[in-house]
């Protein structure tokens, strides 16, 4: 049997084990390990980030095929600004380039794209393409892709607290009215169901300031595979593991 055939068989066997009735609606992913992947291959880190984009495309397809409805990915954290300028600039250019190349297909597939985070520090070119992509796809309803950029969970929570404090001091709300529901309604993810599953690649067992409020009850799956080596097969493994949990 050819290697390709063996891989196909393994893949099919895994697909069959998935309970279509228990597919998570919302999956969040910390796409980690791009730098290590490149370094292991004696390549500059940027090659890991480039390859990481192809993997995101594969996982987006796989999650739609499976019947998920929302994918939220961590692309750039508030802490990532401390990386060398060259890497930060490369990532910012990569976001623009990928968005420019992919937005048509995203739209054709009736996928809505949203960027979550503080976009202010980004260059105008990126801000423009983000805003045109969001408005082009805003009425699409088959699938939602949230891309977290310059996102930090603590910053998001502080922003909500500030917002509620302002509303309280202006008399719009009473302090006694502050509850989880009200808090939720001010989050950047308002209106979106919390993720049932969080996947982090490359073995690190941290949340790294990702969706601190929203992940309160999510199942966590850590994969040792570096993000550029992650694929549909590894994604299905995460789903099967999730389905074995008692929720
Ligand atoms: C994740 O991969 C991508 C971003 C944070 C943008 P890393 O760049 O963190 O890769 P490692 O963790 O250094 O291997
Ligand atoms: C988390 O990965 C952020 C993203 C994937 C964008 P990092 O590599 O930045 O996180 P740490 O440094 O391991 O906590
Ligand atoms: Mg990392």
mmCIF file of N, CA and C and ligand atoms in Angstrom, residues 29-33 36 74-77 79-80 83 148 200 204 206-208, ligand 2:
data_model
loop_
_atom_site.group_PDB
_atom_site.id
_atom_site.type_symbol
_atom_site.label_atom_id
_atom_site.label_comp_id
_atom_site.label_asym_id
_atom_site.label_seq_id
_atom_site.Cartn_x
_atom_site.Cartn_y
_atom_site.Cartn_z
ATOM 1 N N UNK A 29 -8.356 28.821 18.942
ATOM 2 C CA UNK A 29 -7.015 28.222 18.762
ATOM 3 C C UNK A 29 -5.898 29.231 19.042
ATOM 4 N N UNK A 30 -4.949 28.800 19.877
ATOM 5 C CA UNK A 30 -3.702 29.558 20.044
ATOM 6 C C UNK A 30 -2.703 28.895 19.092
ATOM 7 N N UNK A 31 -2.454 29.570 17.978
ATOM 8 C CA UNK A 31 -1.619 28.988 16.916
ATOM 9 C C UNK A 31 -0.158 29.247 17.286
ATOM 10 N N UNK A 32 0.444 28.346 18.018
ATOM 11 C CA UNK A 32 1.792 28.605 18.538
ATOM 12 C C UNK A 32 2.821 27.646 17.937
ATOM 13 N N UNK A 33 4.062 28.119 17.836
ATOM 14 C CA UNK A 33 5.168 27.244 17.432
ATOM 15 C C UNK A 33 5.774 27.562 16.066
ATOM 16 N N UNK A 36 9.650 28.143 16.345
ATOM 17 C CA UNK A 36 10.408 26.903 16.592
ATOM 18 C C UNK A 36 10.458 26.014 15.351
ATOM 19 N N UNK A 74 -5.857 33.153 17.562
ATOM 20 C CA UNK A 74 -4.975 34.161 18.145
ATOM 21 C C UNK A 74 -3.832 34.386 17.160
ATOM 22 N N UNK A 75 -3.801 35.550 16.531
ATOM 23 C CA UNK A 75 -2.778 35.816 15.520
ATOM 24 C C UNK A 75 -1.684 36.751 16.029
ATOM 25 N N UNK A 76 -2.052 37.648 16.979
ATOM 26 C CA UNK A 76 -1.061 38.613 17.479
ATOM 27 C C UNK A 76 -1.539 39.118 18.836
ATOM 28 N N UNK A 77 -0.730 38.910 19.857
ATOM 29 C CA UNK A 77 -1.158 39.306 21.199
ATOM 30 C C UNK A 77 -0.619 40.704 21.531
ATOM 31 N N UNK A 79 1.203 41.336 23.819
ATOM 32 C CA UNK A 79 2.593 41.143 24.260
ATOM 33 C C UNK A 79 3.550 40.952 23.075
ATOM 34 N N UNK A 80 3.007 40.615 21.904
ATOM 35 C CA UNK A 80 3.861 40.321 20.754
ATOM 36 C C UNK A 80 4.590 41.557 20.203
ATOM 37 N N UNK A 83 8.462 41.731 20.405
ATOM 38 C CA UNK A 83 9.353 40.973 19.508
ATOM 39 C C UNK A 83 10.174 41.945 18.656
ATOM 40 N N UNK A 148 -7.930 37.342 16.238
ATOM 41 C CA UNK A 148 -7.543 38.215 17.349
ATOM 42 C C UNK A 148 -6.184 38.828 17.061
ATOM 43 N N UNK A 200 -4.383 24.561 21.918
ATOM 44 C CA UNK A 200 -3.102 25.273 21.825
ATOM 45 C C UNK A 200 -2.087 24.307 21.246
ATOM 46 N N UNK A 204 2.885 24.165 24.764
ATOM 47 C CA UNK A 204 2.872 25.096 25.904
ATOM 48 C C UNK A 204 1.529 25.022 26.617
ATOM 49 N N UNK A 206 -0.156 27.194 28.543
ATOM 50 C CA UNK A 206 -0.526 28.519 29.048
ATOM 51 C C UNK A 206 -1.709 29.050 28.255
ATOM 52 N N UNK A 207 -2.394 30.031 28.848
ATOM 53 C CA UNK A 207 -3.464 30.703 28.098
ATOM 54 C C UNK A 207 -2.924 31.956 27.407
ATOM 55 N N UNK A 208 -1.777 32.452 27.878
ATOM 56 C CA UNK A 208 -1.127 33.628 27.272
ATOM 57 C C UNK A 208 -2.096 34.792 26.995
HETATM 58 C C1 LIG B 2 0.454 33.316 21.972
HETATM 59 O O1 LIG B 2 1.684 32.827 21.599
HETATM 60 C C2 LIG B 2 0.017 34.395 21.019
HETATM 61 C C3 LIG B 2 -0.278 33.976 19.655
HETATM 62 C C4 LIG B 2 -0.306 32.764 19.213
HETATM 63 C C5 LIG B 2 -0.567 35.058 18.755
HETATM 64 P P1 LIG B 2 3.038 33.444 22.178
HETATM 65 O O2 LIG B 2 4.129 32.601 21.665
HETATM 66 O O3 LIG B 2 3.103 34.888 21.876
HETATM 67 O O4 LIG B 2 2.829 33.278 23.743
HETATM 68 P P2 LIG B 2 3.898 32.957 24.864
HETATM 69 O O5 LIG B 2 4.966 33.978 24.695
HETATM 70 O O6 LIG B 2 4.368 31.577 24.614
HETATM 71 O O7 LIG B 2 3.138 33.074 26.144
#
